[in-house]
PDB file of N, CA and C in Angstrom:
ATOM      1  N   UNK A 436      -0.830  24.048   6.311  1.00  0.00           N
ATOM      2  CA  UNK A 436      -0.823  24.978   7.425  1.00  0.00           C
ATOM      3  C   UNK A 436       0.176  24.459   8.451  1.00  0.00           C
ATOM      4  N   UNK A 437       1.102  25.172   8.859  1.00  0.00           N
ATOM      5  CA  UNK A 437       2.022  25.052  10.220  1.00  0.00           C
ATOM      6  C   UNK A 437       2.167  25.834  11.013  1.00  0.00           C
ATOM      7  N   UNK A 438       1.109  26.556  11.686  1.00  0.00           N
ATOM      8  CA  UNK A 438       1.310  27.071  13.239  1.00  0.00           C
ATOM      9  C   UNK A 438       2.113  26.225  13.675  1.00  0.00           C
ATOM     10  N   UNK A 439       1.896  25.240  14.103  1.00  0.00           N
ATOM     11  CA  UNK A 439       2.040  25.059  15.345  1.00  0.00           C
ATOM     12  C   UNK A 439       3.290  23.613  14.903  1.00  0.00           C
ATOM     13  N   UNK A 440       3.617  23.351  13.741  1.00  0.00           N
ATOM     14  CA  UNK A 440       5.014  22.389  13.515  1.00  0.00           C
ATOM     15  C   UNK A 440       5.966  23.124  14.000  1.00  0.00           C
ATOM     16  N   UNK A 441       6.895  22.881  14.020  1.00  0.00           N
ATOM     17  CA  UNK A 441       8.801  23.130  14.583  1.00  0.00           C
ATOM     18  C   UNK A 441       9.496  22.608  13.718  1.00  0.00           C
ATOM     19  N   UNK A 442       9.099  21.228  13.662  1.00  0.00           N
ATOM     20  CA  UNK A 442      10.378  20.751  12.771  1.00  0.00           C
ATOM     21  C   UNK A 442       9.620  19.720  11.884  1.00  0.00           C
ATOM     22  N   UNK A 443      10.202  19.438  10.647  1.00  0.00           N
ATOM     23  CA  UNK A 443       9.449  18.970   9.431  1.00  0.00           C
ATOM     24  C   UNK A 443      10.132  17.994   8.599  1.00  0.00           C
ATOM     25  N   UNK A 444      10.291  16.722   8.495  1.00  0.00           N
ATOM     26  CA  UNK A 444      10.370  15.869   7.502  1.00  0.00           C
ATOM     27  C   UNK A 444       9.610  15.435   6.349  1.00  0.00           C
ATOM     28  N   UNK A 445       9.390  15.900   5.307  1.00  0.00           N
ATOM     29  CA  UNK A 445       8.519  14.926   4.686  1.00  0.00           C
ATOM     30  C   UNK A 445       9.350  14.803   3.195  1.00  0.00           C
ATOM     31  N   UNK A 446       9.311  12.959   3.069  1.00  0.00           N
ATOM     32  CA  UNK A 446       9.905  12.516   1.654  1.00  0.00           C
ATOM     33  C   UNK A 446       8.318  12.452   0.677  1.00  0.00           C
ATOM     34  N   UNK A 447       8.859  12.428  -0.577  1.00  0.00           N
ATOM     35  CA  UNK A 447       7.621  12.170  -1.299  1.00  0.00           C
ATOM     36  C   UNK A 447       8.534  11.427  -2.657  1.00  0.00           C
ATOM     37  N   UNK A 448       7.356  10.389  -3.015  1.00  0.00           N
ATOM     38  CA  UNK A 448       8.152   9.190  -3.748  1.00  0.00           C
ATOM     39  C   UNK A 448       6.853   9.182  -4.775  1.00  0.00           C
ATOM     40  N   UNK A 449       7.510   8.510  -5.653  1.00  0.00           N
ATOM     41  CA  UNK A 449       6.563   8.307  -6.913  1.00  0.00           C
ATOM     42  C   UNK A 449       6.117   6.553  -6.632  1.00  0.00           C
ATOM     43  N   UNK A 450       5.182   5.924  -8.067  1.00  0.00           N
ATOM     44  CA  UNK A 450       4.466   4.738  -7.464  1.00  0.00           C
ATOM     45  C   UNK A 450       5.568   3.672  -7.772  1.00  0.00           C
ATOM     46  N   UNK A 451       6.740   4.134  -8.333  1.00  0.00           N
ATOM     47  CA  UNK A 451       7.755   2.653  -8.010  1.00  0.00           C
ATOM     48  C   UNK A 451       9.036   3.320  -7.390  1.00  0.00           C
ATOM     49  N   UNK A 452       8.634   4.013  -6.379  1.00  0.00           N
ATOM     50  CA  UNK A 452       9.577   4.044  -5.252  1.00  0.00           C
ATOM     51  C   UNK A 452      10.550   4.970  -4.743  1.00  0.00           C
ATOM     52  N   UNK A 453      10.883   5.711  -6.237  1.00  0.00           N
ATOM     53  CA  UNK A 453      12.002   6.962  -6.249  1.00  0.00           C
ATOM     54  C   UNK A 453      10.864   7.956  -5.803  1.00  0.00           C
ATOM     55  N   UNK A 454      12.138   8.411  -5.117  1.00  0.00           N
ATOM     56  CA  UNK A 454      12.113   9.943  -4.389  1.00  0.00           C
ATOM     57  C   UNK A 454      11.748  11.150  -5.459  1.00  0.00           C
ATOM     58  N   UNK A 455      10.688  11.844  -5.122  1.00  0.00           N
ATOM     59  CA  UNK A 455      10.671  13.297  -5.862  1.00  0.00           C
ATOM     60  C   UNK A 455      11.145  14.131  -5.401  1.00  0.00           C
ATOM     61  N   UNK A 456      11.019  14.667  -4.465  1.00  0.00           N
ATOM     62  CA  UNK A 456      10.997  15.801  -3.308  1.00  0.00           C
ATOM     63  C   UNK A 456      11.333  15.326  -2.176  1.00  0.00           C
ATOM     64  N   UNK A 457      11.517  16.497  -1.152  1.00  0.00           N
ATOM     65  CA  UNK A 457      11.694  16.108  -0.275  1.00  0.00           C
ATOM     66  C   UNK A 457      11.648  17.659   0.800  1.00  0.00           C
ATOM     67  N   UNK A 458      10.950  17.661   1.792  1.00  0.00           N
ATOM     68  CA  UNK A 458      10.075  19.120   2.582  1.00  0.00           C
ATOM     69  C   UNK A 458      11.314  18.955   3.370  1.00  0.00           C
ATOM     70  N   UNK A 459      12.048  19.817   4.096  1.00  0.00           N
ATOM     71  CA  UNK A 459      12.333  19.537   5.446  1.00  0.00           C
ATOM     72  C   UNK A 459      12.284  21.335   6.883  1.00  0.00           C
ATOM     73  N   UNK A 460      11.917  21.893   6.295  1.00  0.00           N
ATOM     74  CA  UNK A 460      10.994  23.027   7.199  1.00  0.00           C
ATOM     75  C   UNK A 460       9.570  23.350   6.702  1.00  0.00           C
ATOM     76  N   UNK A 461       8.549  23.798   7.826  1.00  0.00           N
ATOM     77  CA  UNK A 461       7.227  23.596   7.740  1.00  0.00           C
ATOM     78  C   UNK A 461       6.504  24.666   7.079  1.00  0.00           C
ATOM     79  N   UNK A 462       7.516  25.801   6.365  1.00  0.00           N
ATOM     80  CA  UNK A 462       6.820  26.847   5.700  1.00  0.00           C
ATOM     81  C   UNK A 462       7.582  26.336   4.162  1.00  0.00           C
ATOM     82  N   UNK A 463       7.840  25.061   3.678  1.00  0.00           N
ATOM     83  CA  UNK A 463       7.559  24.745   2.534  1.00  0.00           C
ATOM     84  C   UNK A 463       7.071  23.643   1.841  1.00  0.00           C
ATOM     85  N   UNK A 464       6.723  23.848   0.498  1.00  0.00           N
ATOM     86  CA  UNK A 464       5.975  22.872   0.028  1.00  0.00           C
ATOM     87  C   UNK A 464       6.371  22.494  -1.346  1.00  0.00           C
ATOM     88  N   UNK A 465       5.632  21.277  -1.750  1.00  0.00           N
ATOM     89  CA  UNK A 465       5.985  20.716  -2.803  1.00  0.00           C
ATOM     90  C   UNK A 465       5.232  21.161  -3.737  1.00  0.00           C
ATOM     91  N   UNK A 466       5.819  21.643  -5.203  1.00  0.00           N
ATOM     92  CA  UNK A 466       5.320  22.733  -6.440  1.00  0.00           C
ATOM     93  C   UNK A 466       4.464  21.433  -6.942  1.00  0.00           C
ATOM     94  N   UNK A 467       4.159  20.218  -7.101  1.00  0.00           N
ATOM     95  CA  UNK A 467       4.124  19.279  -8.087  1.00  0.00           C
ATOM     96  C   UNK A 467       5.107  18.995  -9.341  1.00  0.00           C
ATOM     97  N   UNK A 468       6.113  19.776  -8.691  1.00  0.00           N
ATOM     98  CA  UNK A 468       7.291  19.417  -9.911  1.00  0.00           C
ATOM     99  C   UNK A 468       8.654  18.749  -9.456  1.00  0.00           C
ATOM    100  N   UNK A 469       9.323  17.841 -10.891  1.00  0.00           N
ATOM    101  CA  UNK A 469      10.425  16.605 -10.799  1.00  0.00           C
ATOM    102  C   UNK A 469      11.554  17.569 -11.134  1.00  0.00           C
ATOM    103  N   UNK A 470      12.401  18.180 -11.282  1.00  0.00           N
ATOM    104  CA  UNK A 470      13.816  18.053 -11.579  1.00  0.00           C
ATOM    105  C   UNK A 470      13.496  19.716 -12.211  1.00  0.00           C
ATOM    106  N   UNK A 471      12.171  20.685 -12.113  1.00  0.00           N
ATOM    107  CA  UNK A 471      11.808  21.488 -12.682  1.00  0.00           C
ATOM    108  C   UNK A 471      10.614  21.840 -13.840  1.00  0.00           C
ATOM    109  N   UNK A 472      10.261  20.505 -13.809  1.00  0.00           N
ATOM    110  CA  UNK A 472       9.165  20.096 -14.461  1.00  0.00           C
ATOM    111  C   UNK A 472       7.887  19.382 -14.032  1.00  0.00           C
ATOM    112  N   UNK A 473       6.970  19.767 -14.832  1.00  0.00           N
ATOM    113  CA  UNK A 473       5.426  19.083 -14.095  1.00  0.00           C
ATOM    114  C   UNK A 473       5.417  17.440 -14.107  1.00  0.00           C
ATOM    115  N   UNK A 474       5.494  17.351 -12.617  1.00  0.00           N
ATOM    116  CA  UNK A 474       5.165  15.620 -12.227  1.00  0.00           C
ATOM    117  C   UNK A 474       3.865  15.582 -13.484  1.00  0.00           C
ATOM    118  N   UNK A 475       4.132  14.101 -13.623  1.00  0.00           N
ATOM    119  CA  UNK A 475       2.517  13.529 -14.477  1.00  0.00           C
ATOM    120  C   UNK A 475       1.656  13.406 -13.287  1.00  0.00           C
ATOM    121  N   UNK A 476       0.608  13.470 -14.023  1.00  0.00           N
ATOM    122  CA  UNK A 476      -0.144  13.449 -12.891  1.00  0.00           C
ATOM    123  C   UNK A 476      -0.329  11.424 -12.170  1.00  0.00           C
ATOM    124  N   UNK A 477      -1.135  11.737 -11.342  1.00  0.00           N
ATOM    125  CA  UNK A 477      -1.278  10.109 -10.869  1.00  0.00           C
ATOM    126  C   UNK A 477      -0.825  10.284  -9.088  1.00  0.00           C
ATOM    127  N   UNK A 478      -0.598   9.231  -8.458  1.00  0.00           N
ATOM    128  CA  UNK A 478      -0.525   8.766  -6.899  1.00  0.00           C
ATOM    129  C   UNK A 478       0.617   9.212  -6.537  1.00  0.00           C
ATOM    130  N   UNK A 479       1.007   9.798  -5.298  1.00  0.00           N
ATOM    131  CA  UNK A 479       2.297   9.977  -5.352  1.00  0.00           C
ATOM    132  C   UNK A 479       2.035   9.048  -3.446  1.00  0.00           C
ATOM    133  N   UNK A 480       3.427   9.126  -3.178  1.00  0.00           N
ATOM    134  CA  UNK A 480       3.539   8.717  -1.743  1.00  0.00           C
ATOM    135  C   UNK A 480       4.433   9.528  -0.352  1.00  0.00           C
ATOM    136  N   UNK A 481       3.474   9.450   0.141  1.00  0.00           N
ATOM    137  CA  UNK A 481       4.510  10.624   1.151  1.00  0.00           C
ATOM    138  C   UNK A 481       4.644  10.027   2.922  1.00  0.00           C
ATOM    139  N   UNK A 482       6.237  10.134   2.936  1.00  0.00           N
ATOM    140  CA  UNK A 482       6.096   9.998   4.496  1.00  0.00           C
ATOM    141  C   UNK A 482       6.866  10.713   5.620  1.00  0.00           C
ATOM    142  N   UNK A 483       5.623  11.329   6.382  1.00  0.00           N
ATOM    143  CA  UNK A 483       6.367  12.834   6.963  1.00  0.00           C
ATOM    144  C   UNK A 483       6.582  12.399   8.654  1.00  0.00           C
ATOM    145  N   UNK A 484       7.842  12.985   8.823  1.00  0.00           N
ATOM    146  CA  UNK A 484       7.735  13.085  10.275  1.00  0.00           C
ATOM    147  C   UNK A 484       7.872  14.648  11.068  1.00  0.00           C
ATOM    148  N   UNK A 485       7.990  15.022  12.044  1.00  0.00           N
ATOM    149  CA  UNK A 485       6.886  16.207  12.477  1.00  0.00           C
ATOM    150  C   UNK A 485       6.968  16.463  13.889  1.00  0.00           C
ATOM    151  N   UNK A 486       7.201  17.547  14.678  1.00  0.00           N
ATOM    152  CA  UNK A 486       7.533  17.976  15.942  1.00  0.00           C
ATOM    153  C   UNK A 486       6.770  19.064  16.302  1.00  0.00           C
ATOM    154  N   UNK A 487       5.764  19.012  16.625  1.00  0.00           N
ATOM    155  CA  UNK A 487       4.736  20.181  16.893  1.00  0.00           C
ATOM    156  C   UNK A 487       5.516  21.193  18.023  1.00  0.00           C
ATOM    157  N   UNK A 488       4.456  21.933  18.260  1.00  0.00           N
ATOM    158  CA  UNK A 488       4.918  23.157  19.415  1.00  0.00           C
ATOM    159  C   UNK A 488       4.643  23.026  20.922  1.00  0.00           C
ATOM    160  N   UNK A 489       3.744  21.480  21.027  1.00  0.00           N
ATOM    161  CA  UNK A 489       3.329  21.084  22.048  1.00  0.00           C
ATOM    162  C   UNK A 489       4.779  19.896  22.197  1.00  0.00           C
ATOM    163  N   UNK A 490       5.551  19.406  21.526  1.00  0.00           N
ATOM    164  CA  UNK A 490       6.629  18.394  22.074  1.00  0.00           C
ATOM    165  C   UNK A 490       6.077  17.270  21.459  1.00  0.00           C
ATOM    166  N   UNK A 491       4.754  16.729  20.719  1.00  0.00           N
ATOM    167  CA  UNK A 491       4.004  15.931  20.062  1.00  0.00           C
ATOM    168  C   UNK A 491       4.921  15.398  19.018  1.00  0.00           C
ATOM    169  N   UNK A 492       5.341  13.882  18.871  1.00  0.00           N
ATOM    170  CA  UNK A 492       6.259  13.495  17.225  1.00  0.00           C
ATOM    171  C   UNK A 492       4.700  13.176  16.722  1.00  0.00           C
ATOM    172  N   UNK A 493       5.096  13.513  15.348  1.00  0.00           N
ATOM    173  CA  UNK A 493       4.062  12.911  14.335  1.00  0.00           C
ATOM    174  C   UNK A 493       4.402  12.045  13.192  1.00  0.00           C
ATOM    175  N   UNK A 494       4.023  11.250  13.066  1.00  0.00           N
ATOM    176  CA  UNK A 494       4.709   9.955  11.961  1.00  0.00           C
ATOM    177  C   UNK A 494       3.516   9.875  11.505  1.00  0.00           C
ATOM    178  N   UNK A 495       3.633  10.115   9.543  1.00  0.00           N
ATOM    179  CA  UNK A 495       2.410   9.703   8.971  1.00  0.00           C
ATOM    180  C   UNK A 495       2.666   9.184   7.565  1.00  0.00           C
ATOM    181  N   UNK A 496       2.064   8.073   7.102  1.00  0.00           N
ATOM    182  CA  UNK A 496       2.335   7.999   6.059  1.00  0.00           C
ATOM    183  C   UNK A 496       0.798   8.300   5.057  1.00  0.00           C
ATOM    184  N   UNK A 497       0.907   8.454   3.782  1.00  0.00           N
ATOM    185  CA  UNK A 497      -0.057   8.564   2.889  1.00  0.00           C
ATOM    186  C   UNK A 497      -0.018   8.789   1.135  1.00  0.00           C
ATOM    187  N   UNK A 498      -1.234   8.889   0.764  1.00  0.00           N
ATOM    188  CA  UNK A 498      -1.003   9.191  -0.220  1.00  0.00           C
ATOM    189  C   UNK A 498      -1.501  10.555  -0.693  1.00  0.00           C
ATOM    190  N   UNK A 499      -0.821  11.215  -2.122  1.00  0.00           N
ATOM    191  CA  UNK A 499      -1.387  12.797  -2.495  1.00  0.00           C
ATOM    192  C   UNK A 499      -1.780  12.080  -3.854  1.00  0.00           C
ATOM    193  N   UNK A 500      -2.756  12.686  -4.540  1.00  0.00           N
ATOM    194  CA  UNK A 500      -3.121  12.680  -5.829  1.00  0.00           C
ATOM    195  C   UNK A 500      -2.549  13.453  -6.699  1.00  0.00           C
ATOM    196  N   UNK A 501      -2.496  13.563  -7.497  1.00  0.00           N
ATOM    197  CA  UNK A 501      -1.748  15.110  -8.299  1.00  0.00           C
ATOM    198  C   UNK A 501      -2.809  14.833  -9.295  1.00  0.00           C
ATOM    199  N   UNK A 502      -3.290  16.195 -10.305  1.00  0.00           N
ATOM    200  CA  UNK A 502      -4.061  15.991 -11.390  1.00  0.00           C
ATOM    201  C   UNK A 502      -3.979  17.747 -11.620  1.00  0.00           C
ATOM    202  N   UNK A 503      -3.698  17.486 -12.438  1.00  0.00           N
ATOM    203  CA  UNK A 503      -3.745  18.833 -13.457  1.00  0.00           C
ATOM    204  C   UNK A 503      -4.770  19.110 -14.357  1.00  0.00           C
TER     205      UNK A 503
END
């Protein structure tokens, strides 16, 4: 959900380090797919940064699960 983002960073990396994706406006998202194909499933890593509508930065890091 992004009401209320503006502006949108988010990288997303697999568990040894390479980049999958990568978001950078807040009305999109990541399919669970590599190069056009279904990520395996397992941990992925994501770290977003983020400019709400209030002037708020947001820095977050975490993890997504994927499982099919």
């Amino acid at each position: 959900i992004h009401r209320n983002i503006v502006e949108l960073n988010c990288v997303i990396f697999n568990r040894w380090g390479k980049q999958v994706a990568e978001i950078t406006a807040p009305d999109k998202f990541w399919d669970g797919k590599i190069g056009g194909a279904n990520a395996s499933d397992g941990t992925y890593f994501y770290i977003l940064k983020a400019k709400g509508l209030d002037d708020v930065d947001y820095n977050l890091k975490g993890t997504i699960s994927l499982i099919r």
